Short mmCIF file of C-alpha atoms (C1' of nucleotides) in Angstrom, two decimals:
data_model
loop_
_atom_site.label_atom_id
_atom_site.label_comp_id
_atom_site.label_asym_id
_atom_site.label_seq_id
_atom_site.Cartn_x
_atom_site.Cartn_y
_atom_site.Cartn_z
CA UNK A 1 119.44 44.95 63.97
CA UNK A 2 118.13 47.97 65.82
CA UNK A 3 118.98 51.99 64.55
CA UNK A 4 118.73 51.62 60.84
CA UNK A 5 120.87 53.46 58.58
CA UNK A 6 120.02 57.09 57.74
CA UNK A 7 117.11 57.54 60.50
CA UNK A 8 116.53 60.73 61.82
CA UNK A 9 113.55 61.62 63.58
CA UNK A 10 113.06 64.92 61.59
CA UNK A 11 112.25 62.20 58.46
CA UNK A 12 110.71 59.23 60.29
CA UNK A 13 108.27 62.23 62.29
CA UNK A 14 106.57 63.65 59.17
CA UNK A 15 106.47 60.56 57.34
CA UNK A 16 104.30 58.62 59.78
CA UNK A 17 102.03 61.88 59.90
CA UNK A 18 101.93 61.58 56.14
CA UNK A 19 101.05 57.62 56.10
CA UNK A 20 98.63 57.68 59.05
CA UNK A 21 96.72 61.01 57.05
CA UNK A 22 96.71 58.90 54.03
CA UNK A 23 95.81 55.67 55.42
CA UNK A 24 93.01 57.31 57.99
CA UNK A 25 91.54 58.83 55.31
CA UNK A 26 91.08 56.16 52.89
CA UNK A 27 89.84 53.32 55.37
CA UNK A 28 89.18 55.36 58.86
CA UNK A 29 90.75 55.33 61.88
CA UNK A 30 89.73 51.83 63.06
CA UNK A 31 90.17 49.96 60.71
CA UNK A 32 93.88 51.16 60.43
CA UNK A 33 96.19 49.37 62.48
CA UNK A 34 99.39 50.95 63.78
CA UNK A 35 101.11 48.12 62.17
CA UNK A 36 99.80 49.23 58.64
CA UNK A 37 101.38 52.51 59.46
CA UNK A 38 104.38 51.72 60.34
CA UNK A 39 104.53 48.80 57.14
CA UNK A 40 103.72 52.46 55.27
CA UNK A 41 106.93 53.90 56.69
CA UNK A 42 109.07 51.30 56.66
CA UNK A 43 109.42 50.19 60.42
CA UNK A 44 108.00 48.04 63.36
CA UNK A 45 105.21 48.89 64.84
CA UNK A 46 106.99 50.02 68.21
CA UNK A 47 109.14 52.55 66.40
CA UNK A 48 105.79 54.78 66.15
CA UNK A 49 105.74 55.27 70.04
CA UNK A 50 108.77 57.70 69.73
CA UNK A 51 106.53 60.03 67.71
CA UNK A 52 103.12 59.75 69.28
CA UNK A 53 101.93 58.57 72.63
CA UNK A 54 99.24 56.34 71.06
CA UNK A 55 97.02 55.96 68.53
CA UNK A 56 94.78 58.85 68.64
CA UNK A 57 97.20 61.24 69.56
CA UNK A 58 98.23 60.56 66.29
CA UNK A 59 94.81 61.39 64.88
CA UNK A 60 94.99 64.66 67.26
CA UNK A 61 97.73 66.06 65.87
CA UNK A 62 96.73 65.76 62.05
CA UNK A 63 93.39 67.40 62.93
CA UNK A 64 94.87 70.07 64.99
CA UNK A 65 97.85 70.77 62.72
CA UNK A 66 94.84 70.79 60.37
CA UNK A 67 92.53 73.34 61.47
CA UNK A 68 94.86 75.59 63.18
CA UNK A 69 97.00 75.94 59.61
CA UNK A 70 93.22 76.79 57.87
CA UNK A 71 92.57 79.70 60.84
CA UNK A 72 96.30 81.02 60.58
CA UNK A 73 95.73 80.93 56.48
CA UNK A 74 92.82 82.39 56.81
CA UNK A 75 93.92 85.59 58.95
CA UNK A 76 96.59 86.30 56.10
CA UNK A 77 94.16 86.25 53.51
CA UNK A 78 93.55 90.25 52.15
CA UNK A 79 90.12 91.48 52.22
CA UNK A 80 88.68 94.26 50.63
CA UNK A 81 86.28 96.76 51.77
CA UNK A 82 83.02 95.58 52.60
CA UNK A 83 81.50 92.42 53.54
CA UNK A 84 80.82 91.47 49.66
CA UNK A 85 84.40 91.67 48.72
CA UNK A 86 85.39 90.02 52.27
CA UNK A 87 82.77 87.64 51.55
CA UNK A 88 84.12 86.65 48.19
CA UNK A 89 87.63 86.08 49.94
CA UNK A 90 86.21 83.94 52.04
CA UNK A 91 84.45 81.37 49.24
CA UNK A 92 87.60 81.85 47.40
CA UNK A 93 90.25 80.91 50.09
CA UNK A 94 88.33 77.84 51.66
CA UNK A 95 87.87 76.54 47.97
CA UNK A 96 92.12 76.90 47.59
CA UNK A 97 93.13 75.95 50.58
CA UNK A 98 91.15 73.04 50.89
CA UNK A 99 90.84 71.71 47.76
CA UNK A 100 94.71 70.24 47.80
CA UNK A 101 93.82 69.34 51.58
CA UNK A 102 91.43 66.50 50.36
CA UNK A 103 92.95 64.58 53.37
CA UNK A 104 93.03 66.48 56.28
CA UNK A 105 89.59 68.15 55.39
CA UNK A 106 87.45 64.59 55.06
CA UNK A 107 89.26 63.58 57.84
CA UNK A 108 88.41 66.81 60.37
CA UNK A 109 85.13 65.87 59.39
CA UNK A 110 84.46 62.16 59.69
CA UNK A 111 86.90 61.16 62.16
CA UNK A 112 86.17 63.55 64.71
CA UNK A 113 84.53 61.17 66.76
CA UNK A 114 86.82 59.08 67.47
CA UNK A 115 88.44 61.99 69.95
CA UNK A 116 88.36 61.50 73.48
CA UNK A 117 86.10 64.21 74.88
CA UNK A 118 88.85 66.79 75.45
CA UNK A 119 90.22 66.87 72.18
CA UNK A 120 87.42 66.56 70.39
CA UNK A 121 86.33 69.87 72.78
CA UNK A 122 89.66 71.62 71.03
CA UNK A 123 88.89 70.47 67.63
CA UNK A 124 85.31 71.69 67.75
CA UNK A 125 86.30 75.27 69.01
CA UNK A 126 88.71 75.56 66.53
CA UNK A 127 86.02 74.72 63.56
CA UNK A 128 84.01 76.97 65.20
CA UNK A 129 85.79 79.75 65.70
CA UNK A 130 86.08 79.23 61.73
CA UNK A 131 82.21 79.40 60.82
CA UNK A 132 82.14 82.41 62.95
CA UNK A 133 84.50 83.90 60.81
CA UNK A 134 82.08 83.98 58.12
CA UNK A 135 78.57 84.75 59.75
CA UNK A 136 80.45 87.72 61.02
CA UNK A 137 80.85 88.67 57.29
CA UNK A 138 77.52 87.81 56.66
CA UNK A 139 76.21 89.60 59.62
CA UNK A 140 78.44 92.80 58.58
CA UNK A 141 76.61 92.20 55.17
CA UNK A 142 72.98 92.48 56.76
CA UNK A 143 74.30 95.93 58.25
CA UNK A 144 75.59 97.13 55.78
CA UNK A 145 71.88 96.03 53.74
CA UNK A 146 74.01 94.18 50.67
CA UNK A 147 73.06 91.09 51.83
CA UNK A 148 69.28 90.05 52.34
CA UNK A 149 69.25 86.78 54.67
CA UNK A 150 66.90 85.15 56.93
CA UNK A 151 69.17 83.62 58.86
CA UNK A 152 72.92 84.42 59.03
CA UNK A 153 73.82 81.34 60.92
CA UNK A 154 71.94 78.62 58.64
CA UNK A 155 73.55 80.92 55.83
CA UNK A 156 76.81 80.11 57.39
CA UNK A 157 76.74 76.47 57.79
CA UNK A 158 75.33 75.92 54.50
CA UNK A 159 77.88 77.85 52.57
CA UNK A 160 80.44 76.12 54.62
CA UNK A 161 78.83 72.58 53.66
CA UNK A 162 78.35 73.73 50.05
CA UNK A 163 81.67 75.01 49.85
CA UNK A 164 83.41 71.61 51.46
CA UNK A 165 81.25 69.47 49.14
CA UNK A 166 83.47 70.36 46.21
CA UNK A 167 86.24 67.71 48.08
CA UNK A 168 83.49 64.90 47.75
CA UNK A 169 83.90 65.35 43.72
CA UNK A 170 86.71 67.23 42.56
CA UNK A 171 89.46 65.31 40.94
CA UNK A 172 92.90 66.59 39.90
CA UNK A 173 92.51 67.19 36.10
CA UNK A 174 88.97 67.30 35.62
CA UNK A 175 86.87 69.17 33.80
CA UNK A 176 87.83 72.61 35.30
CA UNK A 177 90.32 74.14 36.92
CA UNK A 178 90.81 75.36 40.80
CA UNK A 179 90.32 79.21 39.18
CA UNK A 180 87.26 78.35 37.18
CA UNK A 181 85.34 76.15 40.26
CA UNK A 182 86.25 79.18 42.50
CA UNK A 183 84.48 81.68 40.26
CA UNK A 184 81.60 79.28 39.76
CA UNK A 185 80.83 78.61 43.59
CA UNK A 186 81.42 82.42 44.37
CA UNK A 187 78.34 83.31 41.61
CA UNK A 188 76.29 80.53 43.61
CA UNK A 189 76.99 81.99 46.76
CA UNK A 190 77.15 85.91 45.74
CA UNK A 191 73.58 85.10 44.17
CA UNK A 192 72.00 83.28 47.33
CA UNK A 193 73.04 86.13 50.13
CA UNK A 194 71.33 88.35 47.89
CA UNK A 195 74.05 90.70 47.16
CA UNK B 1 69.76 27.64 77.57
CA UNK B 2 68.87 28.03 74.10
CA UNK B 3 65.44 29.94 72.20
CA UNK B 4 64.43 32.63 74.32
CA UNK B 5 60.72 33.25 74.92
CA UNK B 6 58.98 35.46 73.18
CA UNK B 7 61.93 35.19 70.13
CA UNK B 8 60.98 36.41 66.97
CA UNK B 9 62.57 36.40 63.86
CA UNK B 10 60.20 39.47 62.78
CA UNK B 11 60.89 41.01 65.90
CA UNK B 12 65.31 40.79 66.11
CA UNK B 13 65.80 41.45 62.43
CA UNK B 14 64.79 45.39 62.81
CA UNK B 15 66.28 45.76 66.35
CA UNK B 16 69.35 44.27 65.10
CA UNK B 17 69.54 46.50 61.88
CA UNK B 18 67.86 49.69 63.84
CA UNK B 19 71.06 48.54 66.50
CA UNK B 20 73.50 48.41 64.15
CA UNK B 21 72.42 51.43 62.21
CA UNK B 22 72.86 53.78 65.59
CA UNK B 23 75.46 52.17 66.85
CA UNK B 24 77.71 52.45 63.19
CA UNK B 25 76.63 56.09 63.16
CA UNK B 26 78.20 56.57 66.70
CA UNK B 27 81.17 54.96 66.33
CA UNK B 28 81.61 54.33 62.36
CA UNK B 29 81.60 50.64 60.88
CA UNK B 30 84.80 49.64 62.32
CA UNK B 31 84.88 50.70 65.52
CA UNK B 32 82.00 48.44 66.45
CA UNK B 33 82.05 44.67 66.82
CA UNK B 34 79.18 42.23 66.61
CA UNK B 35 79.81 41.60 69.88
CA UNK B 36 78.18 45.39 70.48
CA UNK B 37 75.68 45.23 68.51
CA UNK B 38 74.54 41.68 69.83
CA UNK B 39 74.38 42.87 73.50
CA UNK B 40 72.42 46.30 72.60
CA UNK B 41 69.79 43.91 70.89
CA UNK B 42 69.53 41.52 74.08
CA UNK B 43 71.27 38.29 72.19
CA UNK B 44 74.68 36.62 72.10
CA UNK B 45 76.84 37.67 68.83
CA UNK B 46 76.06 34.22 67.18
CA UNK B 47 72.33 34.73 66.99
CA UNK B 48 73.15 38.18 64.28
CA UNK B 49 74.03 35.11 61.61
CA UNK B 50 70.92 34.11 61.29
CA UNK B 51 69.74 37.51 60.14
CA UNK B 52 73.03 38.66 57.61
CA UNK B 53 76.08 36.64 56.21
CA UNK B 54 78.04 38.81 57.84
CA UNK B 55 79.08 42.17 58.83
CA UNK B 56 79.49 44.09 56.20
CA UNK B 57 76.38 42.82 54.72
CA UNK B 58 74.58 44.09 57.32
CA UNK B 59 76.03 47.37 56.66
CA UNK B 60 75.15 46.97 52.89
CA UNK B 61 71.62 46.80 53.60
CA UNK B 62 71.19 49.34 56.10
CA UNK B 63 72.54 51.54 52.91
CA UNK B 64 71.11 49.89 50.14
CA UNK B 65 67.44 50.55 51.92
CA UNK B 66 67.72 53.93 52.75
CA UNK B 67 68.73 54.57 48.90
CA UNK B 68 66.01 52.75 48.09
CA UNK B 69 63.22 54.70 50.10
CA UNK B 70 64.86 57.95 49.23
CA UNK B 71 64.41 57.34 45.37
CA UNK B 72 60.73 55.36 46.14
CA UNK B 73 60.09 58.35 48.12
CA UNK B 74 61.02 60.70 46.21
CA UNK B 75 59.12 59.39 42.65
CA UNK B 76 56.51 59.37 44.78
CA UNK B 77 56.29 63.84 45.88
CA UNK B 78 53.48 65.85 43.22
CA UNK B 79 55.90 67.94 41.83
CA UNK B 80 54.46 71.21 40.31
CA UNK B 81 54.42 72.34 36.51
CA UNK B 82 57.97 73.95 35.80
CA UNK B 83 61.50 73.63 37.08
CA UNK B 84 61.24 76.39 39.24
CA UNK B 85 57.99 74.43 41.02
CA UNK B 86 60.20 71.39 40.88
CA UNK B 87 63.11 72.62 42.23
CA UNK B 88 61.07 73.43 45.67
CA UNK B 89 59.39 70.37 45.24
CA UNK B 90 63.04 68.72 45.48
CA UNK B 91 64.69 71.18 47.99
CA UNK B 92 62.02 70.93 50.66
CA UNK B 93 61.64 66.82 49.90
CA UNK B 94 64.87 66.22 50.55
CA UNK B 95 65.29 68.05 53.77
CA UNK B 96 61.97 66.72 55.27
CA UNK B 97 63.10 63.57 54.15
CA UNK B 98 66.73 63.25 55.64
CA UNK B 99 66.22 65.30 58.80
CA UNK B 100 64.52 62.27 60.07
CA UNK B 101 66.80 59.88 59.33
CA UNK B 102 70.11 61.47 60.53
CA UNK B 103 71.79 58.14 61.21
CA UNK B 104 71.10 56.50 57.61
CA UNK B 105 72.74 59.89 56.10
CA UNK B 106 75.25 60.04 57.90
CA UNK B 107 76.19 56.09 57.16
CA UNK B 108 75.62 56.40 53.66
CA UNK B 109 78.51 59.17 53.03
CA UNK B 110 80.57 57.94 55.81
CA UNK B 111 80.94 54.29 55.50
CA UNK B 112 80.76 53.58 51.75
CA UNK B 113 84.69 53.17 52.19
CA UNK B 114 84.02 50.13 54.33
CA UNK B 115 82.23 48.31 51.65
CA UNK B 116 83.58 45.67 48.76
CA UNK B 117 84.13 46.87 45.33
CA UNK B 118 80.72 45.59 44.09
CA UNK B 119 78.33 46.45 47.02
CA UNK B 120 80.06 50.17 46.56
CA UNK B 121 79.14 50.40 42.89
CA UNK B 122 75.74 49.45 43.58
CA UNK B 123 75.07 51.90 46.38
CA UNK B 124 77.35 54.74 44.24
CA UNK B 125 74.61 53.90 41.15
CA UNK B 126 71.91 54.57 43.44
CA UNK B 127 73.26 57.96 44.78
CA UNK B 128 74.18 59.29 41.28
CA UNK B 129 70.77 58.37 40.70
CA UNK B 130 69.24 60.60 43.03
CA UNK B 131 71.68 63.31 41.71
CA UNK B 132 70.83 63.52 38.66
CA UNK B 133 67.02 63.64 39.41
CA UNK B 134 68.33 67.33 40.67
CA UNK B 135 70.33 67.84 37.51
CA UNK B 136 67.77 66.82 35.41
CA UNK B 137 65.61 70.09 37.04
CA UNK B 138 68.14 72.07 36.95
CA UNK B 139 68.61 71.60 33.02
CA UNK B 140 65.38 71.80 32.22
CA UNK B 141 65.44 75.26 34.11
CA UNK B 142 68.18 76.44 31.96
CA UNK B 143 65.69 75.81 28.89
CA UNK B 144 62.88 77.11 29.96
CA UNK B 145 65.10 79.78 30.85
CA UNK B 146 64.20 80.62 34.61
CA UNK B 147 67.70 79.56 36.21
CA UNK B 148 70.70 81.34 34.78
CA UNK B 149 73.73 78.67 36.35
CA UNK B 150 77.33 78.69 35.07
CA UNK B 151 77.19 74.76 35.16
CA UNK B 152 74.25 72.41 35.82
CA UNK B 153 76.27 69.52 37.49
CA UNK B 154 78.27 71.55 39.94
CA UNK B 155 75.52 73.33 40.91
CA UNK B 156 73.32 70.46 41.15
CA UNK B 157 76.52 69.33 43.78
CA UNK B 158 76.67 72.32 45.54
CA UNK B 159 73.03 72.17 46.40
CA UNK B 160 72.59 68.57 47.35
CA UNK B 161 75.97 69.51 49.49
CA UNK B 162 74.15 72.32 51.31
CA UNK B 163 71.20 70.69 51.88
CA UNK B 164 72.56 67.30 53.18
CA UNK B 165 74.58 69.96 55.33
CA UNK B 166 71.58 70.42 57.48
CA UNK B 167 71.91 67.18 59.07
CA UNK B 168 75.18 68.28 60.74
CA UNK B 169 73.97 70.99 63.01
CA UNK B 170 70.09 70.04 62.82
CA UNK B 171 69.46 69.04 66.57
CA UNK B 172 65.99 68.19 67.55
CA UNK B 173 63.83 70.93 69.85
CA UNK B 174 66.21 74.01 68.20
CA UNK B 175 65.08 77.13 67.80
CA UNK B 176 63.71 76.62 64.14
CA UNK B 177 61.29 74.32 63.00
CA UNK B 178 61.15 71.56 60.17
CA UNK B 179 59.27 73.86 57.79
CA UNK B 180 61.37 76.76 58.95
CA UNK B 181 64.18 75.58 57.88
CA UNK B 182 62.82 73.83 54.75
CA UNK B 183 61.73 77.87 53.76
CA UNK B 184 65.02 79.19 54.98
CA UNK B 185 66.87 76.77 52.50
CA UNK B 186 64.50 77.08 49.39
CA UNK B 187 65.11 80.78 49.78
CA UNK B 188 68.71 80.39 50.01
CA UNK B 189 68.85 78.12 47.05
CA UNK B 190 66.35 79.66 44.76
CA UNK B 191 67.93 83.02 44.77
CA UNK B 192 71.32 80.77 43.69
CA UNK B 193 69.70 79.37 40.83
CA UNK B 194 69.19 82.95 39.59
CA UNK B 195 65.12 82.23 39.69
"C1'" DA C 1 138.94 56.43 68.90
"C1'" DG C 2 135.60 56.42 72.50
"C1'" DG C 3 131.38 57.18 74.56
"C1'" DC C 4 126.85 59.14 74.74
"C1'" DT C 5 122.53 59.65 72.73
"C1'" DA C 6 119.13 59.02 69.29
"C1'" DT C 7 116.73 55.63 66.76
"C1'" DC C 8 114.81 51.25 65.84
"C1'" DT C 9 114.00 46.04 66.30
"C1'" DG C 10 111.66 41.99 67.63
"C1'" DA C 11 109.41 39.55 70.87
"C1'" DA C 12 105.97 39.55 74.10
"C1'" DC C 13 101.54 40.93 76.88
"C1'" DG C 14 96.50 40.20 77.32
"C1'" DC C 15 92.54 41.03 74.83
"C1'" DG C 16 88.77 41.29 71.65
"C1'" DC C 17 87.80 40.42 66.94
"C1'" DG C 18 84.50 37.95 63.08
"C1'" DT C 19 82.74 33.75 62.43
"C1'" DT C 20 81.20 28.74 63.03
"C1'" DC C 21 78.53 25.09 65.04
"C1'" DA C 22 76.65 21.44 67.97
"C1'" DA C 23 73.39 21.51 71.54
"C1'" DT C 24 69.03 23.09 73.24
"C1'" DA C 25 64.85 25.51 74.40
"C1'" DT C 26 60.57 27.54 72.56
"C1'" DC C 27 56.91 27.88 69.30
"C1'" DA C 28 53.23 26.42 66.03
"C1'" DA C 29 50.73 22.98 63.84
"C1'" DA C 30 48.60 18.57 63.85
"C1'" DT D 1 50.49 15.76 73.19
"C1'" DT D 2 53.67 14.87 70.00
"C1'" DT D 3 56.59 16.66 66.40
"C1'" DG D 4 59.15 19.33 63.35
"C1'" DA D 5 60.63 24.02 62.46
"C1'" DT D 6 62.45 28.14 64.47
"C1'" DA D 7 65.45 30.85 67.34
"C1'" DT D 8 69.19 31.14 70.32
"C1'" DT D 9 73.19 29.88 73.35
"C1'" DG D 10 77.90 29.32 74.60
"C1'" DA D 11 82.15 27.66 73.62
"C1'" DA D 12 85.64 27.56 70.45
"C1'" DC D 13 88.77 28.76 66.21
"C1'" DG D 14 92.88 31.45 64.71
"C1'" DC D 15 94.19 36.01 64.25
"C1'" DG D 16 95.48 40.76 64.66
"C1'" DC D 17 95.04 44.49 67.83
"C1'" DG D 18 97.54 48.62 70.79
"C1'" DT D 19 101.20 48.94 73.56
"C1'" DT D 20 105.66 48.00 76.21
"C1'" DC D 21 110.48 47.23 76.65
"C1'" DA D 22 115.13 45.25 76.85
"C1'" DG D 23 118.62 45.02 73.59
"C1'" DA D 24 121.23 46.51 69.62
"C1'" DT D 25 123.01 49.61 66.07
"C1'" DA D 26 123.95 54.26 63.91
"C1'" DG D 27 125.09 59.02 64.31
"C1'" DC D 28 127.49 62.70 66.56
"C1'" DC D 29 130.46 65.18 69.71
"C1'" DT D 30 134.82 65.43 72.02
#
DNA sequence: AGGCTATCTGAACGCGCGTTCAATATCAAA
DNA sequence: TTTGATATTGAACGCGCGTTCAGATAGCCT
């Protein structure tokens, strides 16, 4: 036994990406063994080492793919005029693009220290440059005088972490849908910048 | 070799859990053996038996206490007559409260995955506890008619979320104090509830 | 049909894991 | 000073870990 039949690498690639996201998420990176992944995918354990140099490349890659697909996502999201409208974008887009993401964003959050000190470097830059990309709407708010906030960076982590908490509850086919939880965190939100 | 002088079992119970509890913060649960946690206390990995049945009980009750002295502590704040008086009372509580205690936060939304089916539940009861102390506020504010919210238990969410946020970018020595932020974050949420 | 390359197996490496336990040194009380 | 309780060591248990690699099969191009 060795090549099995129907292997490609453009299958086996995403699927131990998909497993390893799955499996990281549900029981953290150290307690998953490369062995469950591959059992996930349906090969040996060495099979993996075509597709990732070790184990937390692995981990690297989901979080990367992660955060640089939220930053490209968010730069094609239209804004209106004004930092209320761009500001309601924003509340609106990390809801919907995150909310299906329930994955990727828990682990970008909770696994990020288990990154050697370079990558977790490039990982933290990245969800940087992202809160930036709201206290610059907040801070375009304070010019403009439609928002009234004593601080424009604690405003922007603790939209952010209000905004992400909605993964720690929501469940598909609950109560409400995407639309309705969207309009319900933008009237929090719209209401606490003042605006 | 054997009993070391000086041993005390009043003395190596709280390094071993105040051990354990920074070093599972740093690392998470899995990443860190007994074997760590036995040399940061001083003491070879057989000794932490005498003190929990095993690891993930020791985990367990590093959770299952700080629930408990959040809730104890909590019952225990003067609130003021009114929701509105209440909800500062619980806003400003629960950031003095948790700043401190960074690592026992952190553990208690982070490594609930590592524990058994029943020790979850009972830490899960004790969380949804202290959530619906906010809820309970927040409804009564709806009656008396001083909050205007689109949905109690989201919003109740949304704020514990922000708040609990703090601990994330909170570093000791920063430019704002403890009671700066507290007043930062009140403001922030009170203009949310529509008060 | 033949040969090259891509893909995977299965065994092996040394190592550290959680946990147990007999042996032993210290402490506290009598 | 003896004695029993307390606190700890250090070795051992079987096991699974991340990773490597020679060998073998499948797919693809000519």
């Amino acid at each position: 036994m060795a090549r099995k039949t129907g292997s490609h690498s453009e299958i086996t690639g995403p699927r131990i990406r998909a497993e390893a996201s799955r499996l990281f998420a549900r029981h953290g990176f150290a307690a998953v063994s490369m062995r469950q992944i591959a059992a996930a995918v349906g090969v040996q354990a060495g099979a993996l080492y075509l597709y990732t140099p070790d184990k937390e490349a692995l981990l690297f890659d989901l979080l990367k793919t992660h955060m640089d697909e939220l930053l490209a996502a968010w730069a094609g999201v239209p804004r209106g005029p004004g930092a209320l409208a761009a500001l309601e974008s924003f509340v609106r887009f990390h809801i919907r693009h995150n909310l299906p993401r329930a994955e990727a964003v828990f682990l970008s959050y909770m696994e990020l220290r288990n990154l050697s000190e370079g990558n977790f470097a490039v990982i933290e830059a990245l969800r940087r440059a992202y809160e930036t990309e709201l206290e610059t709407i907040l801070r375009a708010g304070q010019a403009e005088g439609v928002f009234a906030l004593p601080d424009t960076k604690l405003a922007a982590m603790a939209i952010i972490a209000m905004l992400t908490g909605v993964n720690t509850w929501y469940r598909e086919g609950g109560r409400l849908s995407r639309e309705g939880i969207e309009t319900i965190y933008w009237d929090m939100v719209r209401k606490a910048v003042g605006a």
